Amino acid sequence: MLSPSLEDYLEEVYRLSLNNKEIRVLDIATKLNVSSPSVVKALRKLNKQGYITYKKYEGIYLTEEGSNLGYLLVKRNTVLQEFLTVIYSQCDKEEEAEAMEHYLSSPTILAIENLVEFMNNNQDIQKSFMQFCKEKEKKHWSEGIEA
Amino acid sequence: MLSPSLEDYLEEVYRLSLNNKEIRVLDIATKLNVSSPSVVKALRKLNKQGYITYKKYEGIYLTEEGSNLGYLLVKRNTVLQEFLTVIYSQCDKEEEAEAMEHYLSSPTILAIENLVEFMNNNQDIQKSFMQFCKEKEKKHWSEGIEA
């Protein structure tokens, strides 16, 4: 099992691989807001664990295992961002999904995915939930005293 | 702001305070599955930060600030456990809520609380979501090929 930090690196390598361009250390460093030496250190670990092949000046390539896991990591992140949208959270969705993703169990991610699909399939319920949230925003309990 | 670990200690002290009995180091250690010296170390930090008063052989007492924060920590944990129930996650709810609670932003906890309230207010939607989950469990995509 990869550490949360290595999962982030592999996730990013996978994202960059989708562009069909050379994957560069600098691009990973910029995206994850870390130094190039930190990226190199992480890439060496991912190389050692069989998720990528990486040699200096020879490029970064995903192995089949790395590609499979990278796909799942990106999917998990996407599901969580969709969840935050569906529950109408006023947070920074990218940042929050990133904070959540490493600490959720598989059954909970599955349940969250079901919820997202259920809400997307039932736009009337989605709308009714949004309305419920808006009403709650507007109305404070102290208003009940004045009524 | 307290570290996730100190939040757990304060949360537990608050829970124990609700029993109206003396709060003992051993009870905290047992509940959090840690050693007594670890509890003492954490209690000293909470004492220093003004959340409890703690002196050896003199008992453990919450300050007003500690009581207020303890209440909110327990509430957050409860909301997350209710959320896991509402989305029908087949996880260990106590363990999962504990893993999630430290990494969620306020807007997301509010959104999750709204979702729980919305689902509890709309038992028909709750039932329809449960049905949706059960159908998904039963039906695998490969069955569509055979149909």
Tab-separated table of C-alpha atoms in Angstrom:
chain	number	residue	atom	x	y	z
A	1	MET	CA	0.000	0.000	0.000
A	2	LEU	CA	1.275	3.473	-0.869
A	3	SER	CA	1.567	6.295	1.656
A	4	PRO	CA	-0.855	9.229	1.156
A	5	SER	CA	2.028	11.300	-0.188
A	6	LEU	CA	3.092	8.677	-2.761
A	7	GLU	CA	-0.540	8.228	-3.765
A	8	ASP	CA	-0.621	11.941	-4.597
A	9	TYR	CA	2.495	11.630	-6.742
A	10	LEU	CA	1.178	8.601	-8.612
A	11	GLU	CA	-2.194	10.316	-9.102
A	12	GLU	CA	-0.430	13.299	-10.646
A	13	VAL	CA	1.805	11.167	-12.873
A	14	TYR	CA	-1.345	9.429	-14.104
A	15	ARG	CA	-3.100	12.731	-14.815
A	16	LEU	CA	-0.090	14.009	-16.763
A	17	SER	CA	0.146	10.727	-18.684
A	18	LEU	CA	-3.309	11.423	-20.123
A	19	ASN	CA	-1.886	14.382	-22.063
A	20	ASN	CA	0.244	12.041	-24.200
A	21	LYS	CA	3.235	14.292	-23.686
A	22	GLU	CA	6.504	13.705	-21.912
A	23	ILE	CA	5.956	13.699	-18.133
A	24	ARG	CA	8.360	16.169	-16.555
A	25	VAL	CA	9.572	16.440	-12.943
A	26	LEU	CA	8.951	20.182	-13.051
A	27	ASP	CA	5.290	19.761	-14.025
A	28	ILE	CA	4.721	17.403	-11.094
A	29	ALA	CA	6.545	19.786	-8.741
A	30	THR	CA	4.443	22.747	-9.898
A	31	LYS	CA	1.156	20.898	-9.635
A	32	LEU	CA	1.863	19.491	-6.150
A	33	ASN	CA	3.611	22.641	-4.946
A	34	VAL	CA	6.771	20.833	-3.878
A	35	SER	CA	10.455	21.017	-4.834
A	36	SER	CA	11.969	19.070	-7.744
A	37	PRO	CA	14.236	17.037	-5.406
A	38	SER	CA	11.134	15.932	-3.478
A	39	VAL	CA	9.558	14.784	-6.744
A	40	VAL	CA	12.699	12.867	-7.729
A	41	LYS	CA	12.759	11.158	-4.325
A	42	ALA	CA	9.111	10.118	-4.670
A	43	LEU	CA	9.606	8.935	-8.255
A	44	ARG	CA	12.483	6.712	-7.138
A	45	LYS	CA	10.209	5.124	-4.532
A	46	LEU	CA	7.409	4.586	-7.068
A	47	ASN	CA	9.988	3.104	-9.442
A	48	LYS	CA	11.236	0.739	-6.749
A	49	GLN	CA	7.692	-0.363	-5.946
A	50	GLY	CA	6.947	-1.115	-9.590
A	51	TYR	CA	4.409	1.616	-10.342
A	52	ILE	CA	6.580	3.569	-12.783
A	53	THR	CA	9.852	3.179	-14.624
A	54	TYR	CA	12.068	6.153	-13.986
A	55	LYS	CA	15.677	6.835	-14.804
A	56	LYS	CA	17.249	10.262	-14.925
A	57	TYR	CA	17.208	11.692	-18.491
A	58	GLU	CA	15.169	8.723	-19.711
A	59	GLY	CA	11.665	9.894	-18.887
A	60	ILE	CA	8.889	8.775	-16.571
A	61	TYR	CA	6.574	5.959	-17.637
A	62	LEU	CA	3.717	4.216	-15.842
A	63	THR	CA	3.832	0.432	-15.579
A	64	GLU	CA	0.568	-1.469	-16.050
A	65	GLU	CA	0.196	-1.674	-12.260
A	66	GLY	CA	0.879	2.061	-11.921
A	67	SER	CA	-1.593	2.866	-14.656
A	68	ASN	CA	-4.316	0.739	-13.042
A	69	LEU	CA	-3.779	2.229	-9.595
A	70	GLY	CA	-3.428	5.766	-11.005
A	71	TYR	CA	-6.797	5.370	-12.729
A	72	LEU	CA	-8.434	4.333	-9.437
A	73	LEU	CA	-6.809	7.195	-7.516
A	74	VAL	CA	-8.075	9.742	-10.030
A	75	LYS	CA	-11.521	8.132	-9.979
A	76	ARG	CA	-11.652	8.332	-6.168
A	77	ASN	CA	-10.711	11.998	-6.289
A	78	THR	CA	-13.352	12.700	-8.940
A	79	VAL	CA	-16.067	10.910	-6.938
A	80	LEU	CA	-15.213	12.980	-3.855
A	81	GLN	CA	-15.289	16.267	-5.777
A	82	GLU	CA	-18.661	15.275	-7.243
A	83	PHE	CA	-19.882	14.398	-3.737
A	84	LEU	CA	-18.883	17.844	-2.437
A	85	THR	CA	-20.806	19.388	-5.331
A	86	VAL	CA	-23.857	17.214	-4.735
A	87	ILE	CA	-24.036	18.019	-1.013
A	88	TYR	CA	-23.612	21.690	-1.870
A	89	SER	CA	-20.496	22.235	0.289
A	90	GLN	CA	-19.138	25.765	0.105
A	91	CYS	CA	-15.533	24.564	0.350
A	92	ASP	CA	-12.549	24.519	-2.002
A	93	LYS	CA	-13.530	21.207	-3.608
A	94	GLU	CA	-10.112	20.340	-4.994
A	95	GLU	CA	-8.407	20.941	-1.653
A	96	GLU	CA	-11.115	19.171	0.358
A	97	ALA	CA	-11.224	16.058	-1.863
A	98	GLU	CA	-7.460	15.886	-1.536
A	99	ALA	CA	-7.722	16.036	2.283
A	100	MET	CA	-10.498	13.426	2.432
A	101	GLU	CA	-9.363	10.837	-0.052
A	102	HIS	CA	-6.636	9.137	1.948
A	103	TYR	CA	-8.726	8.554	5.048
A	104	LEU	CA	-11.870	6.932	3.735
A	105	SER	CA	-12.496	3.194	3.666
A	106	SER	CA	-13.619	1.423	0.496
A	107	PRO	CA	-17.185	0.821	1.749
A	108	THR	CA	-17.591	4.538	2.438
A	109	ILE	CA	-16.225	5.555	-0.965
A	110	LEU	CA	-18.650	3.098	-2.556
A	111	ALA	CA	-21.516	4.530	-0.488
A	112	ILE	CA	-20.528	8.084	-1.467
A	113	GLU	CA	-20.380	7.047	-5.125
A	114	ASN	CA	-23.881	5.564	-4.802
A	115	LEU	CA	-25.140	8.799	-3.263
A	116	VAL	CA	-23.670	10.868	-6.107
A	117	GLU	CA	-25.229	8.566	-8.710
A	118	PHE	CA	-28.569	8.581	-6.884
A	119	MET	CA	-28.621	12.380	-6.718
A	120	ASN	CA	-27.579	12.725	-10.360
A	121	ASN	CA	-30.330	10.294	-11.390
A	122	ASN	CA	-32.925	12.216	-9.372
A	123	GLN	CA	-32.612	15.859	-10.255
A	124	ASP	CA	-35.850	16.654	-8.395
A	125	ILE	CA	-34.355	15.361	-5.112
A	126	GLN	CA	-31.125	17.230	-5.837
A	127	LYS	CA	-33.114	20.446	-6.355
A	128	SER	CA	-35.191	19.848	-3.259
A	129	PHE	CA	-32.000	19.355	-1.192
A	130	MET	CA	-30.489	22.577	-2.581
A	131	GLN	CA	-33.687	24.389	-1.652
A	132	PHE	CA	-33.512	22.894	1.865
A	133	CYS	CA	-29.918	24.184	2.237
A	134	LYS	CA	-30.853	27.646	1.003
A	135	GLU	CA	-33.766	27.852	3.443
A	136	LYS	CA	-31.460	26.871	6.305
A	137	GLU	CA	-28.954	29.540	5.285
A	138	LYS	CA	-31.648	32.189	5.341
A	139	LYS	CA	-33.386	31.250	8.538
A	140	HIS	CA	-31.695	31.428	11.903
A	141	TRP	CA	-33.235	29.839	14.973
A	142	SER	CA	-33.540	33.211	16.719
A	143	GLU	CA	-36.095	34.249	14.096
A	144	GLY	CA	-38.443	31.702	15.629
A	145	ILE	CA	-38.609	33.759	18.822
A	146	GLU	CA	-39.702	36.849	16.942
A	147	ALA	CA	-42.333	35.048	14.888
B	1	MET	CA	-6.068	24.865	17.326
B	2	LEU	CA	-5.634	21.398	18.819
B	3	SER	CA	-3.829	18.572	17.017
B	4	PRO	CA	-6.033	15.640	15.898
B	5	SER	CA	-4.637	13.576	18.746
B	6	LEU	CA	-5.395	16.193	21.428
B	7	GLU	CA	-8.871	16.644	19.940
B	8	ASP	CA	-9.457	12.930	20.539
B	9	TYR	CA	-8.363	13.254	24.168
B	10	LEU	CA	-10.565	16.265	24.790
B	11	GLU	CA	-13.498	14.560	23.067
B	12	GLU	CA	-13.079	11.576	25.372
B	13	VAL	CA	-12.742	13.715	28.518
B	14	TYR	CA	-15.963	15.453	27.505
B	15	ARG	CA	-17.777	12.133	26.958
B	16	LEU	CA	-16.647	10.868	30.365
B	17	SER	CA	-17.653	14.154	32.018
B	18	LEU	CA	-21.243	13.448	30.982
B	19	ASN	CA	-21.362	10.476	33.385
B	20	ASN	CA	-21.034	12.838	36.357
B	21	LYS	CA	-18.397	10.586	37.836
B	22	GLU	CA	-14.726	11.178	38.504
B	23	ILE	CA	-12.784	11.175	35.212
B	24	ARG	CA	-9.920	8.705	35.481
B	25	VAL	CA	-6.731	8.423	33.437
B	26	LEU	CA	-7.281	4.682	33.130
B	27	ASP	CA	-10.740	5.102	31.589
B	28	ILE	CA	-9.357	7.465	28.953
B	29	ALA	CA	-6.461	5.070	28.261
B	30	THR	CA	-8.831	2.118	27.855
B	31	LYS	CA	-11.232	3.973	25.578
B	32	LEU	CA	-8.503	5.379	23.315
B	33	ASN	CA	-6.393	2.230	23.480
B	34	VAL	CA	-3.246	4.043	24.608
B	35	SER	CA	-0.964	3.839	27.652
B	36	SER	CA	-1.595	5.785	30.864
B	37	PRO	CA	1.642	7.829	30.456
B	38	SER	CA	0.406	8.930	27.007
B	39	VAL	CA	-2.859	10.088	28.570
B	40	VAL	CA	-1.010	12.006	31.297
B	41	LYS	CA	1.162	13.708	28.676
B	42	ALA	CA	-1.904	14.746	26.673
B	43	LEU	CA	-3.755	15.941	29.789
B	44	ARG	CA	-0.807	18.155	30.699
B	45	LYS	CA	-0.954	19.746	27.251
B	46	LEU	CA	-4.725	20.279	27.490
B	47	ASN	CA	-4.206	21.779	30.946
B	48	LYS	CA	-1.543	24.136	29.603
B	49	GLN	CA	-3.816	25.253	26.771
B	50	GLY	CA	-6.673	25.984	29.157
B	51	TYR	CA	-9.128	23.266	28.155
B	52	ILE	CA	-8.950	21.324	31.415
B	53	THR	CA	-7.557	21.683	34.904
B	54	TYR	CA	-5.423	18.721	35.789
B	55	LYS	CA	-3.129	18.037	38.684
B	56	LYS	CA	-1.997	14.598	39.756
B	57	TYR	CA	-4.247	13.166	42.503
B	58	GLU	CA	-6.590	16.152	42.190
B	59	GLY	CA	-8.798	14.981	39.345
B	60	ILE	CA	-9.522	16.100	35.819
B	61	TYR	CA	-12.000	18.921	35.209
B	62	LEU	CA	-13.106	20.653	32.005
B	63	THR	CA	-12.848	24.442	31.879
B	64	GLU	CA	-15.689	26.353	30.214
B	65	GLU	CA	-13.614	26.555	27.020
B	66	GLY	CA	-12.868	22.827	27.192
B	67	SER	CA	-16.501	22.021	27.770
B	68	ASN	CA	-17.614	24.145	24.814
B	69	LEU	CA	-15.036	22.646	22.462
B	70	GLY	CA	-15.653	19.109	23.789
B	71	TYR	CA	-19.356	19.515	23.024
B	72	LEU	CA	-18.577	20.543	19.427
B	73	LEU	CA	-16.104	17.686	18.937
B	74	VAL	CA	-18.664	15.134	20.111
B	75	LYS	CA	-21.314	16.751	17.912
B	76	ARG	CA	-19.028	16.546	14.856
B	77	ASN	CA	-18.373	12.887	15.546
B	78	THR	CA	-22.087	12.183	15.951
B	79	VAL	CA	-22.955	13.979	12.700
B	80	LEU	CA	-20.369	11.914	10.829
B	81	GLN	CA	-21.631	8.632	12.269
B	82	GLU	CA	-25.184	9.617	11.310
B	83	PHE	CA	-23.932	10.496	7.821
B	84	LEU	CA	-22.354	7.055	7.427
B	85	THR	CA	-25.666	5.511	8.473
B	86	VAL	CA	-27.663	7.705	6.099
B	87	ILE	CA	-25.485	6.891	3.078
B	88	TYR	CA	-25.695	3.242	4.025
B	89	SER	CA	-21.922	2.669	4.284
B	90	GLN	CA	-20.995	-0.877	5.280
B	91	CYS	CA	-18.019	0.332	7.332
B	92	ASP	CA	-17.164	0.365	11.037
B	93	LYS	CA	-18.920	3.677	11.685
B	94	GLU	CA	-17.119	4.554	14.897
B	95	GLU	CA	-13.700	3.942	13.361
B	96	GLU	CA	-14.553	5.704	10.096
B	97	ALA	CA	-16.013	8.820	11.757
B	98	GLU	CA	-12.871	8.999	13.858
B	99	ALA	CA	-10.689	8.840	10.725
B	100	MET	CA	-12.747	11.442	8.856
B	101	GLU	CA	-13.416	14.044	11.503
B	102	HIS	CA	-10.030	15.725	11.647
B	103	TYR	CA	-9.727	16.299	7.924
B	104	LEU	CA	-13.002	17.947	6.987
B	105	SER	CA	-13.528	21.675	6.655
B	106	SER	CA	-16.375	23.463	8.430
B	107	PRO	CA	-18.373	24.076	5.225
B	108	THR	CA	-18.277	20.355	4.432
B	109	ILE	CA	-19.325	19.333	7.944
B	110	LEU	CA	-22.213	21.804	7.663
B	111	ALA	CA	-23.155	20.361	4.257
B	112	ILE	CA	-22.996	16.821	5.638
B	113	GLU	CA	-25.166	17.861	8.589
B	114	ASN	CA	-27.682	19.344	6.158
B	115	LEU	CA	-27.735	16.112	4.170
B	116	VAL	CA	-28.361	14.043	7.309
B	117	GLU	CA	-31.200	16.354	8.362
B	118	PHE	CA	-32.672	16.345	4.849
B	119	MET	CA	-32.620	12.545	4.686
B	120	ASN	CA	-34.066	12.191	8.182
B	121	ASN	CA	-36.856	14.630	7.269
B	122	ASN	CA	-37.633	12.712	4.078
B	123	GLN	CA	-37.943	9.064	4.957
B	124	ASP	CA	-39.320	8.287	1.483
B	125	ILE	CA	-36.111	9.577	-0.146
B	126	GLN	CA	-34.039	7.704	2.426
B	127	LYS	CA	-35.916	4.493	1.589
B	128	SER	CA	-35.608	5.079	-2.124
B	129	PHE	CA	-31.834	5.575	-1.749
B	130	MET	CA	-31.520	2.355	0.266
B	131	GLN	CA	-33.440	0.538	-2.441
B	132	PHE	CA	-31.107	2.032	-5.075
B	133	CYS	CA	-28.074	0.737	-3.127
B	134	LYS	CA	-29.567	-2.728	-2.740
B	135	GLU	CA	-30.343	-2.933	-6.468
B	136	LYS	CA	-26.763	-1.962	-7.280
B	137	GLU	CA	-25.428	-4.635	-4.925
B	138	LYS	CA	-27.519	-7.268	-6.616
B	139	LYS	CA	-26.967	-6.327	-10.216
B	140	HIS	CA	-23.598	-6.485	-11.880
B	141	TRP	CA	-22.982	-4.889	-15.277
B	142	SER	CA	-22.183	-8.267	-16.841
B	143	GLU	CA	-25.786	-9.305	-16.297
B	144	GLY	CA	-26.776	-6.755	-18.934
B	145	ILE	CA	-24.967	-8.797	-21.590
B	146	GLU	CA	-26.985	-11.878	-20.775
B	147	ALA	CA	-30.320	-10.065	-20.744
